[in-house]
Amino acid sequence: MRTQVGIIGAGPAGLLLSHLLHLRGISSVVLERRSRAYVERRVRAGVLEQGTVDTLVEAGVGARLLREGLPHDGIELRYGGAAHRIAFEKLVPGRRITVYGQQEVVKDLIAARLEAGGDLRFEVEDVAVHDPAGAPYLTFGGERLDCEVIAGCDGFHGVSRPSIPEGVLSVFERDYPFAWLGVLARVRPSAEELIYARDERGFALHSMRSPEVSRFYLQVPPDADVADWPDERVWAELRARLETIPGFALETGEIIEKGVTPMRAFVAEPMQYGRLYLAGDSAHIVPPTGAKGLNLAVADVRTLTEALAAYFGTGSADLLDGYSAACLRRVWRAQHFSWWMTTLLHTFADEDAYARRLQLSHLDYVTSSAAAATTLAENYVGLS
Ligand code: FAD
Ligand code: DHB
């Protein structure tokens, strides 16, 4: 079997790449180890930058997103007993975010690929990368797929990055001393916009998916186990961290999903080796506080598509050779913003009283200085 681009992973990166390549007349095969139902149900990110929405709409997979996505023109920072709005419409006119679940993006992309006759293979076993710097090919479940190029879109725990020989990659990483407990609940959102709350008990985030479904995150210890978080405890903790301003009451309801995500930052450089190109979480991850992970994956794929279109169209490998360098500037900007948001809003166990006061003063700076608020807004709505 032979294809132009062998893609490992049917997350947002792999699926979007396959779709964008199809629009350019380039063939691909997507190999995913999980089932279709599993990837369509996996609850993860929810904030789409304008550039991400534009990419999906221009690619013809944005109809439901435009219908059901929730456009937001601001977010709230809540701390010290008060609410502070970061008003995008004033600080970054014309730019906004759209709240739409990652698994909805995945469903839309799978539907579009299948409708176009795309070759998506779910539940494939033992995918392995061979000869990435020579004549690349993939093997899986006893089959062989020869490729001109391989795209490693298989997330942080995939096989593509580890297939690059030792000594080629430089790795930069940081583990945070806490995790996020993510909760999806069948309840009307208690606020119109996202609330990022800094509280002495820890960070809390109120997000949403629809007028009937809310999404919440709680800062928890790094080794937290969902078994220790029965629903009553989740609601009590969310109340304690969010009901901190006069007149705000959290609506509660049935919890339909719960999971713990470690908080980690990671970058592997360069994002390529021979004819193997890494995109999305396989090359880099950010702590989710800045809502950048999914958006970075989409930006990588846009860049890789242009480079592959030039390569297959004209034979020029210039853009492919510059792929990693073209992505890494944005990746590091996102690393910085995600670190900044994480530092601003979480409690750190080893911090002394002075550090806590400084953090509150930093929040006061962000909410009282137009320059600082604009910095937050510019980065949140989209990294250019
Ligand atoms: P992924 O979505 O991870 O897709 C990779 C795909 O490759 C998966 O389908 C996987 O099953 C498949 N795969 C892996 N190994 C193999 C293999 N050996 N063979 C074949 N297939 C393989 N970002 C936010 O902005 N906000 C959030 O709240 C948020 N929450 C997150 C929670 C979790 C648990 C995780 C892991 C990430 C979260 N992120 C969040 C980050 C965001 O979801 C990712 O940045 C985004 O999913 C990246 O897309 P991707 O396609 O690169 O990788
Ligand atoms: C969501 C996730 C994030 O990481 C974030 O910063 C904001 C919202 C969400 O899942 O809705």
Coordinates of C-alpha atoms and ligand atoms in Angstrom, one line a residue:
M1 CA 0.0 0.0 0.0
R2 CA 1.2 3.5 -0.8
T3 CA 0.1 7.1 -0.1
Q4 CA 1.7 10.5 -0.3
V5 CA 1.3 11.4 3.4
G6 CA 1.0 8.7 6.2
I7 CA -0.7 10.4 9.2
I8 CA -0.5 8.8 12.6
G9 CA -3.3 9.9 15.0
A10 CA -7.0 11.0 14.4
G11 CA -7.0 13.9 16.9
P12 CA -7.6 17.4 15.7
A13 CA -4.1 17.7 14.1
G14 CA -4.2 14.4 12.1
L15 CA -7.8 14.8 10.9
L16 CA -7.5 18.4 9.9
L17 CA -4.2 17.7 8.1
S18 CA -5.9 14.9 6.1
H19 CA -8.8 17.1 5.2
L20 CA -6.7 20.1 4.1
L21 CA -4.4 17.9 2.1
H22 CA -7.4 16.4 0.4
L23 CA -8.6 19.9 -0.6
R24 CA -5.1 20.3 -2.3
G25 CA -5.4 17.0 -4.1
I26 CA -2.8 15.3 -1.9
S27 CA -3.6 11.7 -0.7
S28 CA -3.2 10.5 2.9
V29 CA -4.1 7.6 5.2
V30 CA -4.9 8.2 8.8
L31 CA -4.0 5.5 11.4
E32 CA -5.6 5.8 14.8
R33 CA -5.2 3.3 17.6
R34 CA -8.5 4.1 19.3
S35 CA -12.1 3.5 18.1
R36 CA -14.1 6.2 16.3
A37 CA -16.5 6.3 19.2
Y38 CA -13.7 6.8 21.6
V39 CA -12.1 9.8 19.8
E40 CA -15.5 11.4 19.3
R41 CA -16.3 11.2 23.0
R42 CA -13.0 12.3 24.4
V43 CA -13.7 15.5 26.3
R44 CA -10.9 18.0 26.1
A45 CA -10.4 21.7 25.1
G46 CA -13.2 24.1 24.2
V47 CA -11.8 27.5 23.3
L48 CA -11.2 28.2 19.6
E49 CA -9.2 31.3 18.5
Q50 CA -10.5 33.3 15.6
G51 CA -7.7 31.9 13.3
T52 CA -8.8 28.3 14.2
V53 CA -12.5 29.1 13.4
D54 CA -11.4 30.8 10.1
T55 CA -9.4 27.7 9.1
L56 CA -12.3 25.3 9.8
V57 CA -14.8 27.5 8.0
E58 CA -12.6 28.1 5.0
A59 CA -12.0 24.3 4.8
G60 CA -15.8 23.8 4.6
V61 CA -16.1 22.1 8.0
G62 CA -17.4 25.0 10.0
A63 CA -21.2 24.9 9.4
R64 CA -22.1 23.3 12.7
L65 CA -19.4 25.4 14.5
L66 CA -21.0 28.6 13.2
R67 CA -24.4 27.4 14.2
E68 CA -23.7 25.9 17.6
G69 CA -20.4 27.5 18.7
L70 CA -20.7 30.3 21.3
P71 CA -18.9 33.5 20.4
H72 CA -17.4 35.3 23.4
D73 CA -16.2 38.9 23.6
G74 CA -14.6 38.7 27.0
I75 CA -13.6 36.7 30.0
E76 CA -13.8 37.3 33.7
L77 CA -10.9 37.2 36.2
R78 CA -12.3 36.6 39.7
Y79 CA -10.1 37.2 42.8
G80 CA -10.0 39.0 46.0
G81 CA -13.8 39.1 46.3
A82 CA -14.4 40.9 43.0
A83 CA -15.0 40.2 39.3
H84 CA -12.9 41.9 36.6
R85 CA -13.9 41.7 32.9
I86 CA -11.2 41.5 30.2
A87 CA -13.2 43.1 27.4
F88 CA -12.0 41.8 24.0
E89 CA -14.4 44.1 22.1
K90 CA -12.7 47.1 23.6
L91 CA -9.1 45.9 23.9
V92 CA -8.8 43.9 20.7
P93 CA -11.7 45.1 18.5
G94 CA -12.9 42.7 15.9
R95 CA -11.3 39.7 17.6
R96 CA -13.1 37.1 19.7
I97 CA -13.0 33.5 20.7
T98 CA -15.6 30.8 20.1
V99 CA -16.5 28.1 22.6
Y100 CA -17.0 24.8 20.9
G101 CA -15.9 21.4 22.2
Q102 CA -12.8 19.7 20.7
Q103 CA -14.8 16.5 20.3
E104 CA -17.3 18.4 18.2
V105 CA -14.4 19.6 15.9
V106 CA -13.3 15.9 15.7
K107 CA -16.8 14.7 14.8
D108 CA -17.1 17.3 12.1
L109 CA -13.7 16.4 10.6
I110 CA -14.4 12.7 10.7
A111 CA -17.7 13.2 8.9
A112 CA -16.1 15.4 6.3
R113 CA -13.3 12.9 5.6
L114 CA -15.6 9.9 5.4
E115 CA -18.0 11.8 3.1
A116 CA -15.1 12.6 0.8
G117 CA -14.1 8.9 0.8
G118 CA -11.0 9.5 3.0
D119 CA -9.0 6.6 4.3
L120 CA -9.3 6.7 8.1
R121 CA -8.4 3.5 10.0
F122 CA -9.5 3.2 13.6
E123 CA -8.3 0.6 16.1
V124 CA -5.1 -0.1 14.3
E125 CA -2.5 -1.9 16.3
D126 CA 1.3 -1.4 16.7
V127 CA 1.9 1.5 14.4
A128 CA 5.6 1.9 13.8
V129 CA 7.7 4.4 11.9
H130 CA 10.5 3.1 9.7
D131 CA 13.4 4.8 7.9
P132 CA 12.1 8.4 8.4
A133 CA 15.3 9.8 7.0
G134 CA 15.4 7.6 3.9
A135 CA 12.4 5.9 2.2
P136 CA 9.8 6.2 5.0
Y137 CA 7.1 3.7 5.7
L138 CA 4.7 2.7 8.4
T139 CA 3.8 -0.7 9.6
F140 CA 0.6 -1.6 11.6
G141 CA -1.3 -4.8 12.3
G142 CA 0.9 -6.8 9.9
E143 CA 0.4 -4.3 7.0
R144 CA 2.9 -1.9 5.4
L145 CA 2.2 1.6 4.2
D146 CA 4.8 3.3 2.0
C147 CA 4.8 7.1 2.3
E148 CA 6.6 10.0 0.7
V149 CA 6.1 11.9 4.0
I150 CA 5.0 10.9 7.5
A151 CA 3.1 13.3 9.8
G152 CA 3.3 12.4 13.5
C153 CA 0.0 13.7 14.8
D154 CA -0.2 11.1 17.6
G155 CA -0.2 13.4 20.7
F156 CA 2.2 13.5 23.6
H157 CA 2.2 9.7 24.2
G158 CA 2.5 8.7 20.5
V159 CA 5.1 6.7 18.7
S160 CA 6.4 9.2 16.2
R161 CA 8.5 11.4 18.4
P162 CA 10.2 8.4 20.1
S163 CA 11.1 7.0 16.6
I164 CA 13.5 9.9 16.1
P165 CA 17.0 8.7 16.9
E166 CA 18.5 9.8 20.2
G167 CA 20.5 13.0 20.1
V168 CA 18.5 14.6 17.3
L169 CA 15.9 16.4 19.5
S170 CA 16.4 19.0 22.2
V171 CA 13.7 18.7 24.8
F172 CA 12.5 21.5 27.1
E173 CA 10.0 20.7 29.8
R174 CA 8.4 21.7 33.1
D175 CA 6.1 19.8 35.4
Y176 CA 3.7 21.9 37.5
P177 CA 3.1 20.8 41.1
F178 CA -0.7 20.4 40.5
A179 CA -3.2 18.9 38.0
W180 CA -6.7 19.9 36.7
L181 CA -9.8 18.0 37.5
G182 CA -12.1 18.5 34.5
V183 CA -15.8 18.1 34.9
L184 CA -18.7 18.2 32.4
A185 CA -22.1 18.7 33.8
R186 CA -25.6 18.8 32.5
V187 CA -26.5 22.2 33.9
R188 CA -27.1 25.7 32.5
P189 CA -23.9 27.8 32.7
S190 CA -24.1 30.1 35.8
A191 CA -22.4 33.0 33.8
E192 CA -22.4 34.2 30.3
E193 CA -18.6 34.3 29.9
L194 CA -15.7 32.1 31.1
I195 CA -14.6 32.8 34.7
Y196 CA -11.0 32.2 35.6
A197 CA -10.9 32.3 39.4
R198 CA -7.9 32.6 41.6
D199 CA -8.7 31.6 45.2
E200 CA -6.7 30.6 48.3
R201 CA -8.1 27.1 47.9
G202 CA -6.7 26.9 44.4
F203 CA -7.7 27.9 40.8
A204 CA -11.1 27.2 39.4
L205 CA -12.5 27.7 35.8
H206 CA -16.1 28.0 34.8
S207 CA -16.6 27.3 31.1
M208 CA -19.4 25.8 29.0
R209 CA -20.4 23.8 26.0
S210 CA -23.9 24.8 25.3
P211 CA -26.9 26.5 27.0
E212 CA -27.5 23.2 28.7
V213 CA -24.0 21.9 29.4
S214 CA -21.3 23.5 31.6
R215 CA -17.5 22.6 31.8
F216 CA -15.5 23.2 35.0
Y217 CA -11.9 22.7 36.1
L218 CA -10.4 22.6 39.6
Q219 CA -6.7 22.8 40.5
V220 CA -6.0 19.6 42.4
P221 CA -2.9 17.9 43.8
P222 CA -0.7 16.3 41.0
D223 CA -1.5 12.8 42.2
A224 CA -5.3 13.4 42.5
D225 CA -7.5 10.4 41.7
V226 CA -11.1 11.0 40.4
A227 CA -12.2 8.3 42.9
D228 CA -11.5 10.8 45.6
W229 CA -13.8 13.4 44.0
P230 CA -17.4 12.3 44.3
D231 CA -19.9 14.7 42.8
E232 CA -20.8 16.4 46.1
R233 CA -17.1 17.2 46.8
V234 CA -16.7 18.6 43.2
W235 CA -19.7 20.9 43.7
A236 CA -18.7 22.0 47.2
E237 CA -15.2 22.9 46.0
L238 CA -16.4 24.7 42.9
R239 CA -18.8 26.7 45.1
A240 CA -16.1 27.5 47.6
R241 CA -13.8 28.9 44.8
L242 CA -16.4 30.5 42.6
E243 CA -19.1 31.9 45.0
T244 CA -16.7 34.6 46.1
I245 CA -18.5 37.7 44.8
P246 CA -21.8 39.1 46.0
G247 CA -24.8 37.7 44.2
F248 CA -23.1 34.9 42.4
A249 CA -24.7 31.4 42.9
L250 CA -23.4 28.3 41.1
E251 CA -26.1 26.2 39.5
T252 CA -25.5 22.5 40.0
G253 CA -26.6 19.4 38.1
E254 CA -25.7 15.9 36.9
I255 CA -22.0 15.4 36.3
I256 CA -21.6 13.4 33.1
E257 CA -17.8 13.2 32.8
K258 CA -14.8 13.6 35.1
G259 CA -11.0 13.4 34.5
V260 CA -7.6 14.5 35.8
T261 CA -5.1 16.1 33.5
P262 CA -1.5 16.6 34.6
M263 CA -0.1 20.1 34.1
R264 CA 3.0 20.0 32.0
A265 CA 4.9 22.0 29.5
F266 CA 7.0 20.4 26.8
V267 CA 8.7 21.3 23.6
A268 CA 10.8 19.1 21.3
E269 CA 13.0 20.8 18.8
P270 CA 13.2 20.5 15.8
M271 CA 9.7 19.4 15.0
Q272 CA 11.0 17.3 12.1
Y273 CA 13.5 14.6 11.2
G274 CA 14.1 13.5 7.6
R275 CA 10.6 13.1 6.0
L276 CA 8.9 12.8 9.4
Y277 CA 7.1 16.0 10.6
L278 CA 5.6 16.4 14.1
A279 CA 2.4 18.5 14.5
G280 CA 0.4 19.3 17.6
D281 CA 0.8 17.6 21.0
S282 CA 3.4 15.1 19.6
A283 CA 5.8 18.1 19.4
H284 CA 4.7 20.3 22.3
I285 CA 2.2 20.6 25.1
V286 CA 1.2 23.6 27.3
P287 CA -0.6 23.8 30.6
P288 CA -4.3 24.4 29.6
T289 CA -4.7 27.7 31.5
G290 CA -4.2 29.8 28.3
A291 CA -6.4 27.4 26.2
K292 CA -3.7 27.2 23.5
G293 CA -3.1 23.4 22.9
L294 CA -5.7 22.8 20.3
N295 CA -5.1 26.1 18.6
L296 CA -1.4 25.4 18.3
A297 CA -2.1 22.0 16.7
V298 CA -4.3 23.8 14.1
A299 CA -1.6 26.4 13.4
D300 CA 1.0 23.7 12.9
V301 CA -1.2 21.9 10.5
R302 CA -1.9 25.0 8.5
T303 CA 1.9 25.6 8.1
L304 CA 2.5 21.9 7.3
T305 CA -0.2 21.9 4.6
E306 CA 1.3 24.9 2.8
A307 CA 4.7 23.2 2.9
L308 CA 3.4 19.9 1.6
A309 CA 1.4 21.6 -1.1
A310 CA 4.6 23.4 -2.3
Y311 CA 6.5 20.1 -2.1
F312 CA 4.0 18.0 -4.0
G313 CA 3.1 20.8 -6.4
T314 CA 6.5 22.1 -7.5
G315 CA 9.0 19.6 -5.9
S316 CA 10.5 22.4 -3.8
A317 CA 11.3 21.3 -0.2
D318 CA 12.2 24.8 1.0
L319 CA 9.0 25.3 3.0
L320 CA 9.2 21.7 4.4
D321 CA 12.8 22.3 5.4
G322 CA 11.7 25.5 7.3
Y323 CA 8.6 23.9 8.8
S324 CA 9.9 23.5 12.4
A325 CA 11.4 27.0 12.5
A326 CA 8.2 28.5 11.1
C327 CA 6.2 26.8 13.9
L328 CA 8.5 27.2 16.9
R329 CA 8.1 31.0 17.3
R330 CA 4.4 30.6 17.8
V331 CA 4.9 27.6 20.0
W332 CA 7.3 29.5 22.3
R333 CA 4.9 32.5 22.4
A334 CA 2.2 30.0 23.5
Q335 CA 4.5 28.5 26.1
H336 CA 5.2 31.9 27.6
F337 CA 1.5 32.9 27.6
S338 CA 0.4 29.6 29.1
W339 CA 3.2 29.8 31.8
W340 CA 2.1 33.4 32.6
M341 CA -1.6 32.6 32.9
T342 CA -0.8 29.5 35.0
T343 CA 1.5 31.5 37.3
L344 CA -1.0 34.3 37.6
L345 CA -4.0 32.1 38.7
H346 CA -2.8 29.0 40.6
T347 CA -1.8 28.6 44.2
F348 CA 1.7 27.2 44.7
A349 CA 2.2 25.2 47.9
D350 CA 5.8 26.4 48.4
E351 CA 5.0 30.1 48.1
D352 CA 5.4 32.4 51.0
A353 CA 3.1 35.2 52.0
Y354 CA 5.2 37.7 50.0
A355 CA 4.8 35.7 46.8
R356 CA 1.0 35.5 47.4
R357 CA 0.8 39.3 47.8
L358 CA 2.9 39.7 44.6
Q359 CA 0.5 37.5 42.7
L360 CA -2.5 39.5 43.8
S361 CA -0.7 42.7 42.9
H362 CA 0.1 41.2 39.5
L363 CA -3.6 40.5 39.0
D364 CA -4.4 44.1 40.0
Y365 CA -2.0 45.2 37.4
V366 CA -3.6 43.1 34.7
T367 CA -7.1 44.3 35.6
S368 CA -6.2 48.0 36.1
S369 CA -3.7 48.7 33.4
A370 CA -5.0 48.9 29.8
A371 CA -1.6 47.9 28.6
A372 CA -1.6 44.7 30.8
A373 CA -5.2 43.9 30.0
T374 CA -4.5 44.3 26.3
T375 CA -1.6 41.9 26.6
L376 CA -3.8 39.2 28.1
A377 CA -6.6 39.9 25.5
E378 CA -4.2 39.9 22.5
N379 CA -2.7 36.6 23.5
Y380 CA -5.9 34.9 24.5
V381 CA -7.8 35.7 21.2
G382 CA -4.9 34.6 19.1
L383 CA -1.2 34.5 18.7
S384 CA 0.1 36.0 15.5
Ligands
FAD1 P1 -4.4 14.4 20.3 O1 -5.7 15.1 20.4 O2 -3.8 13.9 21.5 O3 -4.5 13.3 19.2 C1 -3.6 12.3 19.0 C2 -4.2 11.1 18.5 O4 -3.3 10.1 18.2 C3 -5.2 10.5 19.5 O5 -6.4 10.2 18.9 C4 -4.5 9.2 19.9 O6 -5.4 8.1 20.3 C5 -3.7 8.8 18.7 N1 -2.5 8.0 18.9 C6 -1.6 8.1 20.0 N2 -0.7 7.2 19.9 C7 -1.0 6.5 18.7 C8 -0.4 5.3 18.1 N3 0.7 4.8 18.7 N4 -0.9 4.9 17.0 C9 -2.0 5.4 16.4 N5 -2.6 6.5 17.0 C10 -2.1 7.0 18.1 N6 -6.2 22.0 25.7 C11 -6.9 23.1 26.0 O7 -6.7 24.1 25.4 N7 -7.8 23.1 27.0 C12 -8.1 21.9 27.8 O8 -8.9 21.9 28.6 C13 -7.4 20.8 27.5 N8 -7.6 19.6 28.1 C14 -6.9 18.5 27.8 C15 -7.0 17.3 28.5 C16 -6.3 16.2 28.2 C17 -6.5 14.9 29.0 C18 -5.3 16.2 27.2 C19 -4.4 15.0 26.9 C20 -5.1 17.4 26.5 C21 -5.9 18.6 26.8 N9 -5.8 19.8 26.1 C22 -6.5 20.9 26.4 C23 -4.9 19.9 25.0 C24 -5.6 19.7 23.7 O9 -6.7 18.9 23.8 C25 -4.5 19.2 22.7 O10 -3.6 20.2 22.5 C26 -5.1 18.7 21.4 O11 -5.8 17.5 21.6 C27 -3.9 18.4 20.4 O12 -4.4 17.7 19.3 P2 -3.5 16.6 18.6 O13 -4.3 16.2 17.5 O14 -2.1 17.1 18.5 O15 -3.3 15.4 19.7
DHB2 C1 -11.7 25.4 28.4 C2 -10.4 24.8 28.6 C3 -9.3 25.6 28.9 O1 -8.1 25.0 29.0 C4 -9.5 26.9 29.1 O2 -8.4 27.7 29.4 C5 -10.7 27.5 28.9 C6 -11.8 26.7 28.6 C7 -12.8 24.5 28.1 O3 -12.6 23.3 28.1 O4 -13.9 25.0 27.9

